XYZ file of C-alpha atoms in Angstrom:
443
model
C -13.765 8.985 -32.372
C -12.124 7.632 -29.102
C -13.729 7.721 -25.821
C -12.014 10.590 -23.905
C -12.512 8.922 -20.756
C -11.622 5.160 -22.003
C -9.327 2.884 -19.525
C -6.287 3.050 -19.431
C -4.668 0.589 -22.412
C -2.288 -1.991 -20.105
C -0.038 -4.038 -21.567
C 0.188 -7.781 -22.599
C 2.874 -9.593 -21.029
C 5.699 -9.636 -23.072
C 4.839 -5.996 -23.914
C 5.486 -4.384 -20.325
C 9.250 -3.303 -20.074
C 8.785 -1.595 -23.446
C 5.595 -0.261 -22.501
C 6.497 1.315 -18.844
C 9.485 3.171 -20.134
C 7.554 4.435 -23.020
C 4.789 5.533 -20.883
C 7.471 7.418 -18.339
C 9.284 8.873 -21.166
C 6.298 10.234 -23.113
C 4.741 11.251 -18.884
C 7.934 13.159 -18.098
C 8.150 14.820 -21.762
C 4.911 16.420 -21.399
C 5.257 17.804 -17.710
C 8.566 19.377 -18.997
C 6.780 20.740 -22.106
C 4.199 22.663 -19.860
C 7.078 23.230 -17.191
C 9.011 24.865 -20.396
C 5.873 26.868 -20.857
C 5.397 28.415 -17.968
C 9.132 29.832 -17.305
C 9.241 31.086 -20.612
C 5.257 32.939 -20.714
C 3.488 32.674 -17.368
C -0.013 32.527 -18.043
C -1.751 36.068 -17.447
C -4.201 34.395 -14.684
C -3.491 32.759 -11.620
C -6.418 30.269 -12.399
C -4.648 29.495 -15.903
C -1.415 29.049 -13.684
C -3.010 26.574 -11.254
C -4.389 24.541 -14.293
C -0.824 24.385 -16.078
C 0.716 23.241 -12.754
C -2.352 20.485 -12.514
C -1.644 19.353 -15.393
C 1.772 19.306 -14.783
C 0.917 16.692 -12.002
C -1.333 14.596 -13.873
C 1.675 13.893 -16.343
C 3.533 12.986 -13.628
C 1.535 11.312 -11.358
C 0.369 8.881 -13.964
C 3.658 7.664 -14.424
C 3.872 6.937 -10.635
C 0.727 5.467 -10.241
C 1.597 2.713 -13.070
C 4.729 2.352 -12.092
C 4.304 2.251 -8.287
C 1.678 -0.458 -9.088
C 3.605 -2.631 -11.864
C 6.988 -2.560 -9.727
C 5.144 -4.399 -6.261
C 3.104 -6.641 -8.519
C 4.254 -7.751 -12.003
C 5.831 -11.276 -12.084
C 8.373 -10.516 -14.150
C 11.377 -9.059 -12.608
C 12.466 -6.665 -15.542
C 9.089 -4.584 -15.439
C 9.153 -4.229 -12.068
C 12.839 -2.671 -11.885
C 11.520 -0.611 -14.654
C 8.986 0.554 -12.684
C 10.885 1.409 -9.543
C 13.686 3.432 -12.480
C 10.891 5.523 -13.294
C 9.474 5.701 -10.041
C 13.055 7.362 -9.167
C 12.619 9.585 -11.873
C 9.659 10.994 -11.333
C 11.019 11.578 -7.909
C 14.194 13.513 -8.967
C 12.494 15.811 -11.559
C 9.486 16.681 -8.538
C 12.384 17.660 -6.270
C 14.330 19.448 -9.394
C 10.354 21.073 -10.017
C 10.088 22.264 -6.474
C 13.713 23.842 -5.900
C 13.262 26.035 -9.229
C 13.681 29.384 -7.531
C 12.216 31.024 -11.180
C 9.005 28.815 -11.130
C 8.977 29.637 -7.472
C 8.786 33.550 -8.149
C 6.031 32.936 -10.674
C 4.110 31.610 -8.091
C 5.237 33.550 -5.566
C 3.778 36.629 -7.131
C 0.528 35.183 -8.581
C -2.583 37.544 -7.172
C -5.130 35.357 -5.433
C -7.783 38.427 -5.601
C -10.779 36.385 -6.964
C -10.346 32.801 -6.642
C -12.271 30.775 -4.981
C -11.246 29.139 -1.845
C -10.285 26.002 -3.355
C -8.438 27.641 -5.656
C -6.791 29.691 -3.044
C -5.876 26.574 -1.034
C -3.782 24.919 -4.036
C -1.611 28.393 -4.600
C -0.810 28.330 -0.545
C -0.113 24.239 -0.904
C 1.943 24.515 -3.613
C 4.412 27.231 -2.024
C 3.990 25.353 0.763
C 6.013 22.708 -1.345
C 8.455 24.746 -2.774
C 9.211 26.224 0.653
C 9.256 22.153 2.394
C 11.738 21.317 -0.993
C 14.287 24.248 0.053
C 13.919 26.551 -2.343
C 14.843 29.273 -0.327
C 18.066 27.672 0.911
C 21.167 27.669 -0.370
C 23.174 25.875 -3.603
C 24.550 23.769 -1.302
C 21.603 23.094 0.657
C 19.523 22.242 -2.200
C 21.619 20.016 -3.759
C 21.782 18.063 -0.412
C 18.376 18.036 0.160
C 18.062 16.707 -3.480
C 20.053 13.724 -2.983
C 18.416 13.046 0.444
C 14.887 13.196 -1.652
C 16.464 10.587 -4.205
C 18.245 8.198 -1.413
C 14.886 8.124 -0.056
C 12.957 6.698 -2.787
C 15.688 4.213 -3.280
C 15.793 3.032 0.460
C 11.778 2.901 0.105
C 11.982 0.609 -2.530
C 14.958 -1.500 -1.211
C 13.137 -2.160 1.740
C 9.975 -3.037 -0.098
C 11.562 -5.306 -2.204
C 14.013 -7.272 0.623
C 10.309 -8.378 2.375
C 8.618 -9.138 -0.802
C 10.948 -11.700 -1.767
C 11.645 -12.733 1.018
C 9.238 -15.469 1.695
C 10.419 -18.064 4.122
C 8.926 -21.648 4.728
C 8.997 -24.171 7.587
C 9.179 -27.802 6.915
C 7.565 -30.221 9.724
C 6.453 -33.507 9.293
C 2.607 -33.943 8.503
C 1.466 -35.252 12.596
C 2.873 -32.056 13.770
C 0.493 -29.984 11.759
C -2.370 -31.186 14.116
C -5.312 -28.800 14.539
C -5.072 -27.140 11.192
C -8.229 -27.543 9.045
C -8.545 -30.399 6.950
C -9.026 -28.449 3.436
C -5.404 -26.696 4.161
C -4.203 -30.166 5.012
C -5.580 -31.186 1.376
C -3.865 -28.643 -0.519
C -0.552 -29.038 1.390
C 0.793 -33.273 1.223
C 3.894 -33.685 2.210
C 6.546 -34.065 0.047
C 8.332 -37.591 -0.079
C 10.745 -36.633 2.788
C 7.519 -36.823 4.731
C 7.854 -33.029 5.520
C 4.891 -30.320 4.466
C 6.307 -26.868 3.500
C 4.288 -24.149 5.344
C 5.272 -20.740 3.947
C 4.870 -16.942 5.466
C 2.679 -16.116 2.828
C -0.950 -15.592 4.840
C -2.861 -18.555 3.777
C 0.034 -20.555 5.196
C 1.409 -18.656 8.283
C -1.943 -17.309 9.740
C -3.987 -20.219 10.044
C -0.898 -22.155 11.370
C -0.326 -19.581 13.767
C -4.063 -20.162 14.932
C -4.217 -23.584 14.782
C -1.558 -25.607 15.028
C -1.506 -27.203 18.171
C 2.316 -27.805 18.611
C 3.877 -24.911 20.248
C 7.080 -25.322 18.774
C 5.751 -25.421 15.192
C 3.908 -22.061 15.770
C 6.732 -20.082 17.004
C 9.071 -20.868 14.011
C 5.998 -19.962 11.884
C 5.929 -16.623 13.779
C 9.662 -16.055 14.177
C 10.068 -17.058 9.901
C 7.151 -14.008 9.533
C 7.965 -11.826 11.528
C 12.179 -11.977 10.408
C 11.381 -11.513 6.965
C 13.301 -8.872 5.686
C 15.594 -9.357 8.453
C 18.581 -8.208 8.770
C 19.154 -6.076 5.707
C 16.171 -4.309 6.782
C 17.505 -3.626 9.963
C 20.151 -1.023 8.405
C 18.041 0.536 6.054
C 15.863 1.479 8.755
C 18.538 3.472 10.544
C 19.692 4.938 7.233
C 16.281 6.259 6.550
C 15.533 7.420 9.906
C 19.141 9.679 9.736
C 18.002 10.815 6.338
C 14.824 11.937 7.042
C 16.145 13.629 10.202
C 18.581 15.627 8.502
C 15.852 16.343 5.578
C 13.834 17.951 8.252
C 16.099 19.734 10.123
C 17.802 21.563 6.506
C 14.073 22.938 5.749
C 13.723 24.271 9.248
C 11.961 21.615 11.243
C 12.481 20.365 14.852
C 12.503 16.680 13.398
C 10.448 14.549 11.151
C 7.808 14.210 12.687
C 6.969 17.749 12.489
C 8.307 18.105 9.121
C 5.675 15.291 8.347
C 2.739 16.549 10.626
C 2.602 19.884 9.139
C 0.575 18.426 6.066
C -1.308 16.181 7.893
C -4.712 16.405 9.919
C -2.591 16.080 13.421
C -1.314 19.507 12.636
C 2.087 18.858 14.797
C 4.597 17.043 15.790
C 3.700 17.123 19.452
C 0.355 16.446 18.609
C 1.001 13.056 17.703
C 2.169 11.076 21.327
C -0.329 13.296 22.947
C -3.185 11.394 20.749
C -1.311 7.969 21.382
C -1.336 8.653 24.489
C -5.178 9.565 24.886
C -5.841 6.454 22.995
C -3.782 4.228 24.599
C -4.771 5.731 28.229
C -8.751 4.982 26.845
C -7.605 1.678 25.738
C -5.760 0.612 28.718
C -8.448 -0.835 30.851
C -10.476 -3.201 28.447
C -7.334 -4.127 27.286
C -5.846 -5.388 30.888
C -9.183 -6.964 31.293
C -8.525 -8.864 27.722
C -4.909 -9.652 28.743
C -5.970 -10.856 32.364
C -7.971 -13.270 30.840
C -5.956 -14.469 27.695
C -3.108 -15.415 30.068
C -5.388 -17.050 32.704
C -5.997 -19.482 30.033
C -2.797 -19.783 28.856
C -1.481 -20.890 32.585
C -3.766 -23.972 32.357
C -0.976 -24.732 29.862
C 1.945 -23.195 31.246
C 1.682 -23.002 34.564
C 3.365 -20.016 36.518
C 3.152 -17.926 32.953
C 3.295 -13.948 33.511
C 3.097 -13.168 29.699
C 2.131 -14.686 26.404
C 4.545 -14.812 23.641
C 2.895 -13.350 20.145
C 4.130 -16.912 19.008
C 0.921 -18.426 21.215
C -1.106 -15.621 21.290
C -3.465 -15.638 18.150
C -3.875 -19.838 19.000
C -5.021 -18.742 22.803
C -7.022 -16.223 21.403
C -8.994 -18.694 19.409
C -9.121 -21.096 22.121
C -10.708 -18.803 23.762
C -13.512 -18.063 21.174
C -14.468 -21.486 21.394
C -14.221 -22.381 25.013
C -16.106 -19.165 26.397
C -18.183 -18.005 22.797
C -18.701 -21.402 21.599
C -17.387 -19.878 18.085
C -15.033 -22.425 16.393
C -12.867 -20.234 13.664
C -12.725 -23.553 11.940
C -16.308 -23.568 11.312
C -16.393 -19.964 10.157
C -14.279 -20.636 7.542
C -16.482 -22.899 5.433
C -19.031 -20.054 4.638
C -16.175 -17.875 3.592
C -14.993 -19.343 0.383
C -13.206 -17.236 -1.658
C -15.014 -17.184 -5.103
C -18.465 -16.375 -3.154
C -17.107 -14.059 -0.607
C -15.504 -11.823 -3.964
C -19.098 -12.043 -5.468
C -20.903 -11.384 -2.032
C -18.544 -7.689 -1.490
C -19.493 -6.749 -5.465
C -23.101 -7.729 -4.360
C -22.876 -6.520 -1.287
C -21.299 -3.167 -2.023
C -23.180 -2.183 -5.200
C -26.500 -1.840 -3.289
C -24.780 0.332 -0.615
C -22.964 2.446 -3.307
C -25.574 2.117 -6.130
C -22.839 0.693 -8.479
C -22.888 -2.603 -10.795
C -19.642 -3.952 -11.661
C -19.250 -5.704 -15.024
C -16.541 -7.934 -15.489
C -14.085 -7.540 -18.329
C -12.654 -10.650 -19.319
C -11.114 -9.413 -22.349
C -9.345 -6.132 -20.547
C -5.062 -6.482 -20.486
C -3.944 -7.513 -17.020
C 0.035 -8.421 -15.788
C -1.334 -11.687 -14.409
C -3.870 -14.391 -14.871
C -4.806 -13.905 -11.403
C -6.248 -10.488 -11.707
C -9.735 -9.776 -12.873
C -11.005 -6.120 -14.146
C -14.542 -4.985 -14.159
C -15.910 -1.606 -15.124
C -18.001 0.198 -12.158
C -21.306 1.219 -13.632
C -23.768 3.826 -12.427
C -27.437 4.075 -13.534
C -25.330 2.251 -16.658
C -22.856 4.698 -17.175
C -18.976 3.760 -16.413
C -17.445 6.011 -13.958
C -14.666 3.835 -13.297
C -12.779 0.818 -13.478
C -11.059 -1.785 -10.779
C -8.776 -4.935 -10.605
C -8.542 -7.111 -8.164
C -5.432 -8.610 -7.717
C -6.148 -10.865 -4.438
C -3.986 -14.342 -4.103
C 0.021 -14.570 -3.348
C 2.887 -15.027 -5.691
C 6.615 -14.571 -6.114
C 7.444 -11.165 -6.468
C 4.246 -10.104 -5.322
C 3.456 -6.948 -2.585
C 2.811 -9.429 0.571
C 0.313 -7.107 2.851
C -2.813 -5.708 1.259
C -3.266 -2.296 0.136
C -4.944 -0.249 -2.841
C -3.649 0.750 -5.458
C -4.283 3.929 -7.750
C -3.503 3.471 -11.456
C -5.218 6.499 -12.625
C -6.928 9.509 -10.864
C -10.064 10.552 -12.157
C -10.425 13.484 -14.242
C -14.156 14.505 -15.341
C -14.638 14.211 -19.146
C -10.931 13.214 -19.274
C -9.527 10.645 -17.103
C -11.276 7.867 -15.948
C -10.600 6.893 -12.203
C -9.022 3.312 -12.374
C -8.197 1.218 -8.720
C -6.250 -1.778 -7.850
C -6.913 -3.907 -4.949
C -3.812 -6.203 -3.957
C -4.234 -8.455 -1.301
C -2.676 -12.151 -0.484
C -6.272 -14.020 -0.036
C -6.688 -17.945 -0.074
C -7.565 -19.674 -2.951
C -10.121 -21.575 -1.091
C -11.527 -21.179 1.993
C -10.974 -17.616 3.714
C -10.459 -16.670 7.479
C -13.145 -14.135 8.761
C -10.211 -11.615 9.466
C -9.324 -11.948 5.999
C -13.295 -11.350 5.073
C -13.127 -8.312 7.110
C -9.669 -7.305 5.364
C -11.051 -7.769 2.032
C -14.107 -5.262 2.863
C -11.919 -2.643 4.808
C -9.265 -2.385 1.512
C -12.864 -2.332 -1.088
C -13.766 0.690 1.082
C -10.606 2.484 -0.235
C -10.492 1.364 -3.861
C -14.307 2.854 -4.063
């Protein structure tokens, strides 16, 4: 008999394309089999309504969650335009789903009499969605709003894609790399032009950005980062900006932010300068202090100075560390490295949670990089994670989590990913404190 609640089966390597469109066809098939259901004989509870509709998610979200994963890591370029085809998919059947004026009467006129509050809360959420979709507007409308949903996604995804292959280098010869710490100095020769490549991936651009002594050398660092993308970016940013505009406006909104608000904790459009601007009023003070000071000793090297490019700033900062803290970054580093400080969060977070994570060598993963262990409670598996944590081409570039299955109690198990672009070796502390802030998610 097979475990109900087993992982989910990934695929080898050379197995993936085949296996992604399989798993969206089959995904999409059985939301529009329950879908199918539920025009034809609505369910004679609302409770058996609400569970058909759940389920009708699941379907659908698991074939996002794979392929929203697969398509910003995978190495191979196939899979991950797969991914982002059913990824699109999904999208245009969840707008099609929500601007169904028949499903919308069924739940229009379900009776809440007798549900529980939770209950009660998904039936007024999921008009909610019909109602944000435009169901209640016209053909016209609709259709509009349909396309804007699917230009969307694709925009999303274009933009995602133009920075994650974009990675950009800098070549300087070796004596200009002064300051940076030996062990990156090691793992980076120069090439026999004399020159050593320094990339914008973050074990590359962030300690040469803190480091390197040569002011010149850190700005086209920065300026290489910070441009990546740049300019085809630069357009799809106004495109989506006009499209979600015009999406908000069609369903009755001031603008998008309020569209957007109106599911979120803030509450309102409004609301949202009004807390910047409380924070950023609180904030104001230390951080003039902060500045003051940063730029004080920055004149001892530019003289006359009234502001400090981001180009010097983390280098100042750390200069600063050192001549007022007496806390060399450089030093840090060498109790950070990488394979203890991934053992040390396990350790670290399975007494605080109460977990044990057991590695599974043997589990299916898209790259040799990625490890997968089971998380264990009082030796019971409630879950499992992989950790996806150095850089590579075609890789997500920031660090984020990951779901690749929502749990499900006696069904589904909950399954996490956590993608980060870590050193191989030594780590910085920020990236220490990164790689604890992104665990807190994925548990």
């Amino acid at each position: 008999m097979s475990d109900p609640v087993a992982p989910l089966q990934l695929p080898g390597p050379d197995d993936a394309q085949d296996w992604v469109e399989t798993l969206a066809r089959d995904g999409l098939a059985d939301a529009r089999r329950v879908v199918e259901g539920l025009r034809s004989a609505p369910p004679g509870s609302t409770l058996s309504l609400l569970r058909a509709w759940d389920e009708v998610a699941r379907s659908l979200s698991n074939v996002a969650a794979v392929a929203s994963l697969l398509a910003n890591v995978h190495p191979a370029e196939g899979v991950r335009t797969a991914c982002e085809d059913a990824e699109q998919e999904v999208e245009r059947y969840v707008t099609a789903l929500r601007q169904d004026r028949d499903l919308y009467e069924v739940f229009a006129g379900a009776d809440a009499t007798g549900l529980d509050p939770v209950a009660v809360r998904l039936l007024t959420k999921t008009l909610d969605d019909f109602r944000r979709a435009g169901v209640d507007l016209d053909d016209g409308d609709r259709r509009r709003l349909a396309l804007i949903h699917e230009r969307l996604t694709a925009v999303g995804q274009e933009f995602g894609r133009t920075i994650r292959d974009d990675v950009r280098t800098v070549r300087v010869p070796a004596e200009r790399l002064a300051g940076m710490p030996q062990d990156w100095l090691d793992a980076h020769p120069a090439a026999d032009d004399g020159l050593v490549t320094v990339s914008t991936d973050y074990p590359d651009s962030v300690p040469a950005r803190m480091f390197v002594r040569d002011a010149d050398v850190r700005r086209q660092v920065t300026v290489a980062f910070l441009e990546r993308g740049w300019p085809q970016n630069e357009q799809l940013l106004r495109e989506l900006f006009d499209l979600r505009a015009e999406l908000a406006t069609l369903v009755g909104y001031a603008d998008w932010a309020a569209y957007d608000a109106d599911v979120k904790m803030i509450g309102s459009g409004p609301a949202i300068p009004e807390f910047i601007d409380r924070i950023a009023e609180a904030a104001a003070e230390p951080m003039r202090r902060d500045l003051d000071l940063l730029l004080e000793r920055y004149r001892r090297d530019v003289p006359g100075a009234v502001a400090i490019d981001t180009a010097d700033s983390l280098y100042y900062e750390e200069l600063m560390r050192q001549e007022r803290h007496d806390v060399d970054a450089q030093q840090v580093r060498t109790y950070f490295d990488f394979a203890r400080v991934r053992q040390g969060l396990l350790d670290v977070t399975g007494r605080l949670f109460g977990l044990s994570y057991e590695p599974v060598p043997d589990a299916p993963v898209w790259h040799e990089d990625v490890t997968a262990y089971d998380v264990l409670r009082a030796g019971v598996r409630i879950g499992r994670i992989y950790l996806d944590l150095h850089p590579r081409a075609g890789k997500y570039k920031h660090a984020a989590q990951f779901t690749l299955a929502d749990g499900l109690a006696g069904r589904q198990l909950a399954e996490g990913v956590l993608v980060c672009n870590f050193s191989r070796g030594l780590m910085e502390h920020d990236h220490v404190v990164t790689l604890f802030h992104e665990f807190g998610h994925l548990v």
